mmCIF file of C-alpha atoms and ligand atoms in Angstrom:
data_model
loop_
_atom_site.group_PDB
_atom_site.id
_atom_site.type_symbol
_atom_site.label_atom_id
_atom_site.label_comp_id
_atom_site.label_asym_id
_atom_site.label_seq_id
_atom_site.Cartn_x
_atom_site.Cartn_y
_atom_site.Cartn_z
ATOM 1 C CA MET N 1 -5.339 -19.629 16.672
ATOM 2 C CA SER N 2 -3.362 -22.841 16.769
ATOM 3 C CA SER N 3 -2.580 -24.604 19.938
ATOM 4 C CA ASN N 4 0.837 -22.944 20.025
ATOM 5 C CA GLY N 5 -0.670 -19.480 19.714
ATOM 6 C CA SER N 6 0.459 -18.967 16.185
ATOM 7 C CA LEU N 7 -1.887 -16.727 14.129
ATOM 8 C CA GLY N 8 -3.102 -18.553 10.881
ATOM 9 C CA TRP N 9 -3.163 -16.424 7.794
ATOM 10 C CA GLY N 10 -5.447 -17.126 4.761
ATOM 11 C CA LEU N 11 -4.384 -15.591 1.504
ATOM 12 C CA VAL N 12 -7.352 -14.353 -0.628
ATOM 13 C CA GLY N 13 -5.765 -14.075 -4.043
ATOM 14 C CA ALA N 14 -2.998 -15.954 -5.639
ATOM 15 C CA SER N 15 -1.354 -12.782 -6.540
ATOM 16 C CA ASP N 16 2.078 -11.608 -7.421
ATOM 17 C CA ILE N 17 2.501 -9.684 -4.239
ATOM 18 C CA ALA N 18 1.482 -12.636 -2.136
ATOM 19 C CA ARG N 19 3.985 -14.828 -3.866
ATOM 20 C CA THR N 20 6.937 -12.367 -4.028
ATOM 21 C CA ARG N 21 6.574 -10.559 -0.588
ATOM 22 C CA MET N 22 3.894 -11.625 1.803
ATOM 23 C CA VAL N 23 4.247 -15.342 2.180
ATOM 24 C CA ALA N 24 7.842 -14.837 3.350
ATOM 25 C CA ALA N 25 6.979 -11.938 5.492
ATOM 26 C CA ILE N 26 4.198 -13.957 7.289
ATOM 27 C CA ASN N 27 6.108 -17.026 7.568
ATOM 28 C CA GLY N 28 9.103 -15.148 8.747
ATOM 29 C CA GLN N 29 7.346 -14.067 11.951
ATOM 30 C CA PRO N 30 7.767 -16.296 15.066
ATOM 31 C CA ASP N 31 3.863 -15.941 15.751
ATOM 32 C CA SER N 32 2.246 -16.474 12.328
ATOM 33 C CA ARG N 33 1.892 -18.951 9.432
ATOM 34 C CA VAL N 34 0.299 -18.961 6.163
ATOM 35 C CA VAL N 35 -2.284 -21.940 6.536
ATOM 36 C CA ALA N 36 -4.378 -21.488 3.357
ATOM 37 C CA VAL N 37 -4.722 -19.760 -0.022
ATOM 38 C CA MET N 38 -7.810 -19.168 -2.171
ATOM 39 C CA SER N 39 -7.947 -18.286 -5.887
ATOM 40 C CA SER N 40 -10.837 -18.213 -8.324
ATOM 41 C CA GLN N 41 -8.878 -20.852 -10.192
ATOM 42 C CA LEU N 42 -8.061 -23.688 -7.833
ATOM 43 C CA GLU N 43 -4.931 -24.724 -9.882
ATOM 44 C CA ARG N 44 -3.538 -21.118 -9.294
ATOM 45 C CA ALA N 45 -4.104 -21.582 -5.476
ATOM 46 C CA GLN N 46 -2.584 -25.000 -5.575
ATOM 47 C CA HIS N 47 0.385 -23.884 -7.513
ATOM 48 C CA LEU N 48 1.025 -20.993 -5.016
ATOM 49 C CA ALA N 49 0.514 -23.454 -2.066
ATOM 50 C CA ALA N 50 3.006 -25.899 -3.480
ATOM 51 C CA GLU N 51 5.731 -23.225 -4.234
ATOM 52 C CA SER N 52 8.420 -23.440 -1.719
ATOM 53 C CA TRP N 53 8.732 -19.742 -1.232
ATOM 54 C CA ALA N 54 9.676 -19.836 2.463
ATOM 55 C CA ASP N 55 10.542 -23.468 3.288
ATOM 56 C CA PRO N 56 10.596 -26.174 0.660
ATOM 57 C CA ALA N 57 9.654 -28.719 3.328
ATOM 58 C CA ASP N 58 6.716 -26.661 4.514
ATOM 59 C CA PRO N 59 4.152 -25.720 1.708
ATOM 60 C CA ILE N 60 0.951 -23.903 2.366
ATOM 61 C CA PRO N 61 -1.259 -26.773 3.645
ATOM 62 C CA ARG N 62 -4.661 -25.992 2.085
ATOM 63 C CA ALA N 63 -5.841 -24.411 -1.187
ATOM 64 C CA TYR N 64 -9.392 -23.295 -1.934
ATOM 65 C CA ALA N 65 -11.404 -22.066 -4.957
ATOM 66 C CA ARG N 66 -14.037 -20.368 -2.914
ATOM 67 C CA LEU N 67 -13.859 -17.622 -0.430
ATOM 68 C CA ASP N 68 -16.469 -19.129 1.851
ATOM 69 C CA GLU N 69 -14.419 -22.298 2.123
ATOM 70 C CA LEU N 70 -11.307 -20.391 3.218
ATOM 71 C CA LEU N 71 -13.448 -18.411 5.713
ATOM 72 C CA ALA N 72 -15.030 -21.519 7.126
ATOM 73 C CA ASP N 73 -11.402 -22.810 7.749
ATOM 74 C CA PRO N 74 -11.123 -22.653 11.577
ATOM 75 C CA ALA N 75 -7.321 -22.405 11.263
ATOM 76 C CA VAL N 76 -7.655 -19.061 9.594
ATOM 77 C CA ASP N 77 -7.485 -16.225 11.984
ATOM 78 C CA VAL N 78 -6.363 -13.372 9.626
ATOM 79 C CA VAL N 79 -7.157 -12.885 6.053
ATOM 80 C CA TYR N 80 -4.734 -11.018 3.524
ATOM 81 C CA ILE N 81 -6.639 -9.785 0.600
ATOM 82 C CA SER N 82 -4.483 -9.135 -2.479
ATOM 83 C CA THR N 83 -6.948 -9.632 -5.330
ATOM 84 C CA THR N 84 -7.597 -7.120 -8.148
ATOM 85 C CA ASN N 85 -8.986 -3.830 -6.496
ATOM 86 C CA GLU N 86 -12.672 -4.328 -7.402
ATOM 87 C CA ARG N 87 -12.864 -7.450 -5.316
ATOM 88 C CA HIS N 88 -11.426 -6.056 -2.000
ATOM 89 C CA TYR N 89 -14.844 -4.616 -0.781
ATOM 90 C CA GLU N 90 -16.928 -7.711 -0.969
ATOM 91 C CA GLN N 91 -14.196 -9.979 0.267
ATOM 92 C CA THR N 92 -13.426 -7.706 3.244
ATOM 93 C CA LEU N 93 -17.140 -7.590 4.083
ATOM 94 C CA ALA N 94 -17.408 -11.443 4.047
ATOM 95 C CA ALA N 95 -14.175 -11.828 6.059
ATOM 96 C CA ALA N 96 -15.432 -9.467 8.752
ATOM 97 C CA GLN N 97 -18.837 -11.240 8.808
ATOM 98 C CA ALA N 98 -16.811 -14.615 9.404
ATOM 99 C CA GLY N 99 -14.920 -12.786 12.289
ATOM 100 C CA LYS N 100 -11.620 -12.887 10.629
ATOM 101 C CA GLN N 101 -9.099 -10.023 11.061
ATOM 102 C CA VAL N 102 -8.322 -8.379 7.685
ATOM 103 C CA LEU N 103 -5.177 -7.065 6.126
ATOM 104 C CA CYS N 104 -6.228 -5.559 2.829
ATOM 105 C CA GLU N 105 -4.163 -4.342 -0.132
ATOM 106 C CA LYS N 106 -4.374 -0.741 -1.267
ATOM 107 C CA PRO N 107 -6.447 0.709 -2.678
ATOM 108 C CA LEU N 108 -9.006 -0.471 -0.212
ATOM 109 C CA ALA N 109 -11.745 -0.194 -2.699
ATOM 110 C CA LEU N 110 -12.982 1.755 -5.841
ATOM 111 C CA SER N 111 -14.995 4.377 -3.966
ATOM 112 C CA VAL N 112 -14.596 6.141 -0.698
ATOM 113 C CA ALA N 113 -18.120 5.035 0.285
ATOM 114 C CA ASP N 114 -17.151 1.431 -0.009
ATOM 115 C CA ALA N 115 -13.852 1.933 1.768
ATOM 116 C CA ARG N 116 -15.834 3.581 4.652
ATOM 117 C CA GLY N 117 -18.042 0.522 4.494
ATOM 118 C CA MET N 118 -15.211 -1.787 5.020
ATOM 119 C CA VAL N 119 -14.022 0.238 7.983
ATOM 120 C CA SER N 120 -17.628 0.163 9.462
ATOM 121 C CA ALA N 121 -18.041 -3.532 8.922
ATOM 122 C CA CYS N 122 -14.832 -4.456 10.578
ATOM 123 C CA ARG N 123 -15.502 -2.190 13.410
ATOM 124 C CA ALA N 124 -18.948 -3.739 13.815
ATOM 125 C CA ALA N 125 -17.742 -7.203 13.674
ATOM 126 C CA GLY N 126 -14.912 -6.335 16.207
ATOM 127 C CA VAL N 127 -12.109 -7.353 13.897
ATOM 128 C CA VAL N 128 -8.834 -5.314 13.005
ATOM 129 C CA LEU N 129 -8.735 -3.846 9.409
ATOM 130 C CA GLY N 130 -5.303 -2.823 8.067
ATOM 131 C CA THR N 131 -4.140 -1.393 4.901
ATOM 132 C CA ASN N 132 -0.989 -2.787 3.308
ATOM 133 C CA HIS N 133 0.686 0.558 2.636
ATOM 134 C CA HIS N 134 4.367 -0.647 2.773
ATOM 135 C CA LEU N 135 6.147 2.531 2.489
ATOM 136 C CA ARG N 136 5.379 4.061 5.947
ATOM 137 C CA ASN N 137 7.307 1.050 7.248
ATOM 138 C CA ALA N 138 10.539 2.246 5.719
ATOM 139 C CA ALA N 139 13.215 3.482 8.139
ATOM 140 C CA THR N 140 13.625 6.387 5.782
ATOM 141 C CA HIS N 141 10.137 7.616 5.816
ATOM 142 C CA ARG N 142 9.786 7.056 9.495
ATOM 143 C CA THR N 143 12.939 9.072 10.073
ATOM 144 C CA MET N 144 11.597 11.900 7.902
ATOM 145 C CA ARG N 145 8.380 11.888 9.726
ATOM 146 C CA ARG N 146 10.248 12.188 13.152
ATOM 147 C CA LEU N 147 12.411 15.027 11.815
ATOM 148 C CA VAL N 148 9.426 16.969 10.579
ATOM 149 C CA ALA N 149 7.520 16.497 13.772
ATOM 150 C CA GLU N 150 10.651 17.644 15.689
ATOM 151 C CA GLY N 151 10.884 20.767 13.604
ATOM 152 C CA ALA N 152 14.111 20.069 11.921
ATOM 153 C CA ILE N 153 12.992 21.840 8.811
ATOM 154 C CA GLY N 154 10.847 24.463 10.555
ATOM 155 C CA GLN N 155 7.303 24.689 8.991
ATOM 156 C CA PRO N 156 6.878 22.380 5.939
ATOM 157 C CA LEU N 157 5.970 24.504 2.768
ATOM 158 C CA ALA N 158 6.267 21.964 -0.011
ATOM 159 C CA ALA N 159 6.705 18.330 -0.726
ATOM 160 C CA ARG N 160 7.754 16.566 -3.950
ATOM 161 C CA VAL N 161 7.229 12.869 -4.684
ATOM 162 C CA PHE N 162 9.112 11.236 -7.612
ATOM 163 C CA HIS N 163 7.521 7.877 -8.184
ATOM 164 C CA ALA N 164 7.535 7.381 -12.030
ATOM 165 C CA VAL N 165 8.655 3.807 -12.618
ATOM 166 C CA TYR N 166 8.407 1.209 -15.327
ATOM 167 C CA LEU N 167 5.729 -1.382 -14.643
ATOM 168 C CA PRO N 168 7.493 -4.756 -15.044
ATOM 169 C CA PRO N 169 6.153 -6.753 -17.885
ATOM 170 C CA ARG N 170 4.718 -9.540 -15.606
ATOM 171 C CA LEU N 171 2.531 -6.800 -13.961
ATOM 172 C CA GLN N 172 1.265 -5.295 -17.359
ATOM 173 C CA GLY N 173 -2.097 -6.836 -17.177
ATOM 174 C CA TRP N 174 -5.302 -5.536 -15.353
ATOM 175 C CA ARG N 175 -3.329 -2.368 -14.268
ATOM 176 C CA VAL N 176 -3.214 -1.045 -17.656
ATOM 177 C CA ALA N 177 -6.094 -2.801 -19.292
ATOM 178 C CA ARG N 178 -9.169 -2.989 -16.903
ATOM 179 C CA PRO N 179 -10.641 0.117 -15.705
ATOM 180 C CA GLU N 180 -13.379 -1.870 -14.026
ATOM 181 C CA ALA N 181 -10.679 -3.824 -11.930
ATOM 182 C CA GLY N 182 -9.339 -0.435 -10.534
ATOM 183 C CA GLY N 183 -6.597 -0.161 -12.895
ATOM 184 C CA GLY N 184 -4.585 2.967 -13.637
ATOM 185 C CA VAL N 185 -1.566 4.861 -12.293
ATOM 186 C CA ALA N 186 -3.667 6.846 -9.639
ATOM 187 C CA LEU N 187 -5.258 3.826 -7.742
ATOM 188 C CA ASP N 188 -1.863 1.971 -8.029
ATOM 189 C CA ILE N 189 0.869 4.465 -7.290
ATOM 190 C CA THR N 190 -0.562 7.913 -6.270
ATOM 191 C CA VAL N 191 -2.416 5.985 -3.572
ATOM 192 C CA HIS N 192 0.992 5.092 -1.967
ATOM 193 C CA ASP N 193 2.210 8.679 -2.439
ATOM 194 C CA ALA N 194 -0.928 9.946 -0.704
ATOM 195 C CA ASP N 195 -0.367 7.617 2.279
ATOM 196 C CA THR N 196 3.396 8.412 2.498
ATOM 197 C CA LEU N 197 2.715 12.262 2.363
ATOM 198 C CA ARG N 198 0.023 11.949 5.031
ATOM 199 C CA PHE N 199 2.487 9.877 7.233
ATOM 200 C CA VAL N 200 5.659 12.098 6.893
ATOM 201 C CA LEU N 201 3.791 15.522 7.038
ATOM 202 C CA ASN N 202 1.105 14.286 9.538
ATOM 203 C CA ASP N 203 -1.311 16.386 7.686
ATOM 204 C CA GLU N 204 -4.425 15.752 5.641
ATOM 205 C CA ALA N 205 -4.752 16.700 1.936
ATOM 206 C CA VAL N 206 -7.860 18.799 1.093
ATOM 207 C CA GLU N 207 -7.569 19.681 -2.663
ATOM 208 C CA ALA N 208 -6.111 17.976 -5.784
ATOM 209 C CA THR N 209 -5.433 19.007 -9.336
ATOM 210 C CA ALA N 210 -3.605 16.806 -11.887
ATOM 211 C CA LEU N 211 -3.163 16.069 -15.488
ATOM 212 C CA GLY N 212 -2.881 12.435 -16.827
ATOM 213 C CA ALA N 213 -1.618 10.841 -19.951
ATOM 214 C CA ARG N 214 -1.434 7.604 -21.877
ATOM 215 C CA GLN N 215 2.224 7.128 -22.739
ATOM 216 C CA GLY N 216 2.548 3.630 -24.093
ATOM 217 C CA LEU N 217 1.140 1.154 -21.698
ATOM 218 C CA ALA N 218 -2.518 2.011 -20.753
ATOM 219 C CA SER N 219 -5.542 1.211 -22.755
ATOM 220 C CA GLU N 220 -8.400 3.564 -23.425
ATOM 221 C CA GLY N 221 -10.050 4.834 -20.210
ATOM 222 C CA LEU N 222 -6.991 4.436 -18.066
ATOM 223 C CA GLU N 223 -3.831 6.695 -17.622
ATOM 224 C CA ASP N 224 -0.274 5.357 -17.105
ATOM 225 C CA ALA N 225 1.135 8.755 -16.183
ATOM 226 C CA VAL N 226 0.151 11.590 -13.965
ATOM 227 C CA MET N 227 1.585 14.910 -12.507
ATOM 228 C CA GLY N 228 -0.394 16.419 -9.742
ATOM 229 C CA VAL N 229 -0.503 18.978 -6.913
ATOM 230 C CA LEU N 230 -2.153 18.485 -3.537
ATOM 231 C CA ARG N 231 -2.935 21.135 -1.019
ATOM 232 C CA PHE N 232 -2.648 20.015 2.606
ATOM 233 C CA ARG N 233 -4.720 21.412 5.459
ATOM 234 C CA SER N 234 -1.783 23.353 6.916
ATOM 235 C CA GLY N 235 -1.122 24.892 3.534
ATOM 236 C CA THR N 236 1.714 22.738 2.475
ATOM 237 C CA LEU N 237 1.597 22.092 -1.198
ATOM 238 C CA ALA N 238 2.821 18.579 -2.683
ATOM 239 C CA GLN N 239 3.736 17.818 -6.157
ATOM 240 C CA LEU N 240 3.765 14.252 -7.581
ATOM 241 C CA HIS N 241 4.895 12.471 -10.686
ATOM 242 C CA ASP N 242 3.786 8.912 -10.978
ATOM 243 C CA ALA N 243 4.108 6.659 -14.077
ATOM 244 C CA PHE N 244 4.194 3.087 -15.210
ATOM 245 C CA THR N 245 6.249 4.121 -18.156
ATOM 246 C CA VAL N 246 9.599 5.770 -17.009
ATOM 247 C CA ARG N 247 12.512 3.491 -16.889
ATOM 248 C CA PHE N 248 15.439 5.549 -15.606
ATOM 249 C CA ALA N 249 14.222 8.376 -13.363
ATOM 250 C CA GLY N 250 14.706 6.696 -9.995
ATOM 251 C CA THR N 251 12.409 7.633 -7.152
ATOM 252 C CA GLY N 252 12.416 10.417 -4.536
ATOM 253 C CA PHE N 253 10.664 12.247 -1.700
ATOM 254 C CA GLN N 254 11.407 15.654 -0.596
ATOM 255 C CA VAL N 255 10.025 17.997 2.049
ATOM 256 C CA HIS N 256 10.996 21.714 2.043
ATOM 257 C CA GLY N 257 10.429 23.848 5.143
ATOM 258 C CA THR N 258 11.124 27.299 6.416
ATOM 259 C CA GLU N 259 14.447 26.240 8.119
ATOM 260 C CA GLY N 260 15.512 23.325 6.069
ATOM 261 C CA SER N 261 15.045 20.667 3.402
ATOM 262 C CA LEU N 262 14.731 16.855 3.605
ATOM 263 C CA MET N 263 15.727 15.153 0.340
ATOM 264 C CA ALA N 264 15.383 11.318 0.039
ATOM 265 C CA GLN N 265 16.549 9.336 -2.896
ATOM 266 C CA GLU N 266 15.412 5.802 -4.019
ATOM 267 C CA VAL N 267 12.942 5.575 -1.206
ATOM 268 C CA MET N 268 9.582 4.909 -3.122
ATOM 269 C CA THR N 269 10.312 1.400 -3.656
ATOM 270 C CA GLN N 270 9.564 -2.126 -2.068
ATOM 271 C CA ASP N 271 12.923 -2.643 -0.609
ATOM 272 C CA PRO N 272 14.296 -0.796 2.465
ATOM 273 C CA GLY N 273 17.223 1.109 0.751
ATOM 274 C CA GLY N 274 17.605 4.720 -0.145
ATOM 275 C CA ARG N 275 19.167 7.708 1.639
ATOM 276 C CA VAL N 276 18.041 10.893 3.260
ATOM 277 C CA VAL N 277 19.869 14.105 3.373
ATOM 278 C CA LEU N 278 19.071 17.168 5.516
ATOM 279 C CA ARG N 279 20.085 20.671 4.169
ATOM 280 C CA ARG N 280 19.988 23.569 6.558
ATOM 281 C CA GLU N 281 21.860 26.886 6.968
ATOM 282 C CA ASN N 282 24.675 25.192 8.751
ATOM 283 C CA GLY N 283 25.200 22.667 5.764
ATOM 284 C CA THR N 284 24.260 19.432 4.355
ATOM 285 C CA HIS N 285 24.542 16.047 6.023
ATOM 286 C CA GLU N 286 23.318 12.442 5.449
ATOM 287 C CA VAL N 287 20.716 11.403 8.017
ATOM 288 C CA ASP N 288 21.216 8.229 10.047
ATOM 289 C CA VAL N 289 17.823 6.379 9.627
ATOM 290 C CA GLY N 290 18.759 3.603 11.956
ATOM 291 C CA GLU N 291 18.035 -0.082 11.411
ATOM 292 C CA ARG N 292 16.513 -0.955 8.133
ATOM 293 C CA GLU N 293 13.860 -3.645 8.113
ATOM 294 C CA ASP N 294 11.975 -5.389 5.279
ATOM 295 C CA LEU N 295 8.951 -3.130 4.812
ATOM 296 C CA TYR N 296 6.516 -6.103 4.573
ATOM 297 C CA VAL N 297 7.837 -7.920 7.475
ATOM 298 C CA ARG N 298 7.396 -4.795 9.553
ATOM 299 C CA SER N 299 3.733 -4.530 8.365
ATOM 300 C CA VAL N 300 2.951 -8.082 9.260
ATOM 301 C CA ARG N 301 4.480 -7.776 12.562
ATOM 302 C CA ALA N 302 2.477 -4.733 13.483
ATOM 303 C CA PHE N 303 -0.680 -6.446 12.125
ATOM 304 C CA ASN N 304 -0.009 -9.597 14.241
ATOM 305 C CA ALA N 305 0.336 -7.393 17.340
ATOM 306 C CA ALA N 306 -2.902 -5.493 16.465
ATOM 307 C CA ALA N 307 -4.751 -8.742 15.892
ATOM 308 C CA ARG N 308 -3.671 -9.850 19.425
ATOM 309 C CA GLY N 309 -5.063 -6.491 20.708
ATOM 310 C CA GLN N 310 -1.655 -4.706 20.949
ATOM 311 C CA GLY N 311 -1.645 -1.409 19.114
ATOM 312 C CA ASP N 312 -2.745 -0.629 15.541
ATOM 313 C CA PRO N 313 -1.641 -1.813 12.146
ATOM 314 C CA ALA N 314 1.120 0.227 10.592
ATOM 315 C CA ALA N 315 -1.634 1.691 8.289
ATOM 316 C CA THR N 316 -5.133 1.363 9.594
ATOM 317 C CA GLY N 317 -8.379 1.057 7.648
ATOM 318 C CA GLU N 318 -8.972 4.740 8.134
ATOM 319 C CA ASP N 319 -5.552 5.385 6.683
ATOM 320 C CA GLY N 320 -6.610 3.310 3.537
ATOM 321 C CA VAL N 321 -9.923 5.367 3.364
ATOM 322 C CA ARG N 322 -7.938 8.681 3.301
ATOM 323 C CA SER N 323 -5.295 7.632 0.819
ATOM 324 C CA LEU N 324 -7.968 6.293 -1.416
ATOM 325 C CA ALA N 325 -9.847 9.542 -1.225
ATOM 326 C CA ILE N 326 -6.732 11.462 -2.387
ATOM 327 C CA ALA N 327 -5.924 9.052 -5.197
ATOM 328 C CA LEU N 328 -9.592 9.279 -6.483
ATOM 329 C CA ALA N 329 -9.500 13.047 -6.278
ATOM 330 C CA VAL N 330 -6.317 13.005 -8.406
ATOM 331 C CA GLN N 331 -7.950 10.590 -10.856
ATOM 332 C CA GLU N 332 -11.193 12.617 -11.188
ATOM 333 C CA SER N 333 -9.065 15.794 -11.642
ATOM 334 C CA MET N 334 -7.169 14.104 -14.459
ATOM 335 C CA ARG N 335 -10.486 13.085 -16.124
ATOM 336 C CA THR N 336 -12.445 16.266 -15.551
ATOM 337 C CA GLY N 337 -9.562 18.889 -15.899
ATOM 338 C CA CYS N 338 -11.002 20.439 -12.763
ATOM 339 C CA CYS N 339 -9.610 20.906 -9.315
ATOM 340 C CA GLN N 340 -11.104 18.349 -6.849
ATOM 341 C CA THR N 341 -11.946 18.534 -3.150
ATOM 342 C CA VAL N 342 -10.569 15.427 -1.295
ATOM 343 C CA ALA N 343 -13.496 13.551 0.273
ATOM 344 C CA ASP N 344 -13.391 13.567 4.041
ATOM 345 C CA GLY N 345 -12.330 10.190 5.017
ATOM 346 C CA THR N 346 -14.255 10.049 8.268
ATOM 347 C CA ASP N 347 -17.508 8.241 8.960
HETATM 348 P P1 LIG R 1 -1.841 -9.986 -9.596
HETATM 349 O O1 LIG R 1 -2.284 -9.504 -10.904
HETATM 350 O O2 LIG R 1 -0.677 -10.755 -9.494
HETATM 351 O O3 LIG R 1 -2.948 -10.729 -8.929
HETATM 352 C C1 LIG R 1 -4.318 -10.286 -8.754
HETATM 353 C C2 LIG R 1 -5.402 -11.326 -9.065
HETATM 354 O O4 LIG R 1 -5.377 -11.563 -10.454
HETATM 355 C C3 LIG R 1 -5.118 -12.533 -8.259
HETATM 356 O O5 LIG R 1 -5.816 -12.508 -7.047
HETATM 357 C C4 LIG R 1 -5.647 -13.637 -9.254
HETATM 358 O O6 LIG R 1 -6.978 -13.821 -9.076
HETATM 359 C C5 LIG R 1 -5.509 -13.011 -10.588
HETATM 360 N N1 LIG R 1 -4.392 -13.520 -11.273
HETATM 361 C C6 LIG R 1 -3.121 -13.780 -10.960
HETATM 362 N N2 LIG R 1 -2.456 -14.389 -11.837
HETATM 363 C C7 LIG R 1 -3.278 -14.579 -12.885
HETATM 364 C C8 LIG R 1 -3.083 -15.144 -14.129
HETATM 365 N N3 LIG R 1 -1.979 -15.723 -14.601
HETATM 366 N N4 LIG R 1 -4.168 -15.242 -14.960
HETATM 367 C C9 LIG R 1 -5.318 -14.587 -14.545
HETATM 368 N N5 LIG R 1 -5.578 -14.084 -13.403
HETATM 369 C C10 LIG R 1 -4.538 -14.007 -12.599
HETATM 370 O O7 LIG R 1 -1.783 -8.724 -8.756
HETATM 371 P P2 LIG R 1 -0.654 -7.984 -7.789
HETATM 372 O O8 LIG R 1 0.030 -8.857 -6.854
HETATM 373 O O9 LIG R 1 0.199 -7.194 -8.679
HETATM 374 O O10 LIG R 1 -1.756 -7.013 -6.993
HETATM 375 C C11 LIG R 1 -2.635 -7.487 -6.141
HETATM 376 C C12 LIG R 1 -3.187 -6.552 -5.265
HETATM 377 O O11 LIG R 1 -1.974 -6.025 -4.433
HETATM 378 C C13 LIG R 1 -3.692 -5.175 -5.791
HETATM 379 O O12 LIG R 1 -4.719 -4.656 -5.080
HETATM 380 C C14 LIG R 1 -2.452 -4.138 -5.788
HETATM 381 O O13 LIG R 1 -2.838 -2.853 -5.672
HETATM 382 C C15 LIG R 1 -1.779 -4.677 -4.681
HETATM 383 N N6 LIG R 1 -0.343 -4.491 -4.543
HETATM 384 C C16 LIG R 1 0.231 -3.916 -3.443
HETATM 385 C C17 LIG R 1 1.552 -3.686 -3.321
HETATM 386 C C18 LIG R 1 2.082 -3.116 -2.106
HETATM 387 O O14 LIG R 1 3.321 -2.908 -2.021
HETATM 388 N N7 LIG R 1 1.344 -2.860 -1.031
HETATM 389 C C19 LIG R 1 2.476 -4.076 -4.469
HETATM 390 C C20 LIG R 1 1.816 -4.767 -5.550
HETATM 391 C C21 LIG R 1 0.392 -4.948 -5.474
HETATM 392 P P3 LIG R 1 -7.404 -15.262 -8.175
HETATM 393 O O15 LIG R 1 -6.902 -14.848 -6.814
HETATM 394 O O16 LIG R 1 -8.942 -15.240 -8.286
HETATM 395 O O17 LIG R 1 -6.610 -16.290 -8.785
#
């Protein structure tokens, strides 16, 4: 930690999400700064470091080509891992061993066992592990969680997630071409649905069944579209449609209960927009979701607090294990044609 008490963040991965969202979210906090970036290609790290994303007069001070160099930097307190998915596991273990706090991108890993290993390693090292599931930071989803918990719709019976989008051309790389990097729609999009459903319903998925397809973008061995159904412990059923290939559907999230329905539009996005409607016997009205904040800013703020020993990250490592377990069950169901039990996410 610097002498003024600011947390130094090191970026592991010169990624699109670091560049477009996270640098500004970290530097926008009064108590944290990005102090270093690492890429397997030094020029990529240097390029990101030199870009004036937050403040033209204040570029990221150091660029590294090796993880051990970044982890040896005493100014780095927190590591943000946003490399391709197959690298998250080893990089998290190394960061924990170096005593750094870790905010890791979703999916945490490519297997539940590895994700559990990440949680255990961070726990053993006494460092915080967070999963960067941004959607649970949205005022819309937080409001729906509260309303469900308060009984506004009675007993939840069913949920529907509409998360079929068009993958921007700049991101049509490893996600649609490299199974070994953890590409495919389930590990990219379904994993977010899984976390948001768990969060809003405050329930755990136990079973998954799904059909997947290749509809124009994905290479052999990967799916770019999926429709699936989850069964939750309470008996609630959830239906999801996720895709990289649908340009005009818009997104949505609905929960239908014995006493009412919550229907949210344009809420499965990176921005804090969208609206929520509550329909009950006495009519339909728009829900006031309160103050809307950038989802990544809220994620970083909660992580900074957790790193200082105050509370938990918005999504913990355990949350990341559980969302991964659901996404993997959906993926396995697509590939085998069989209903899958969701692996228990606990140690
Ligand atoms: P990118 O494809 O932009 O970056 C991933 C890695 O690919 C980088 O770490 C980099 O490796 C390498 N890379 C980047 N640009 C190039 C290039 N031009 N040529 C060759 N290699 C390159 O990934 P995303 O930012 O889309 O995703 C990164 C992670 O973040 C994933 O785990 C993803 O699931 C997650 N994500 C999460 C989101 C959220 O909202 N929570 C949203 C988007 C992504 P190196 O670092 O070695 O240079």
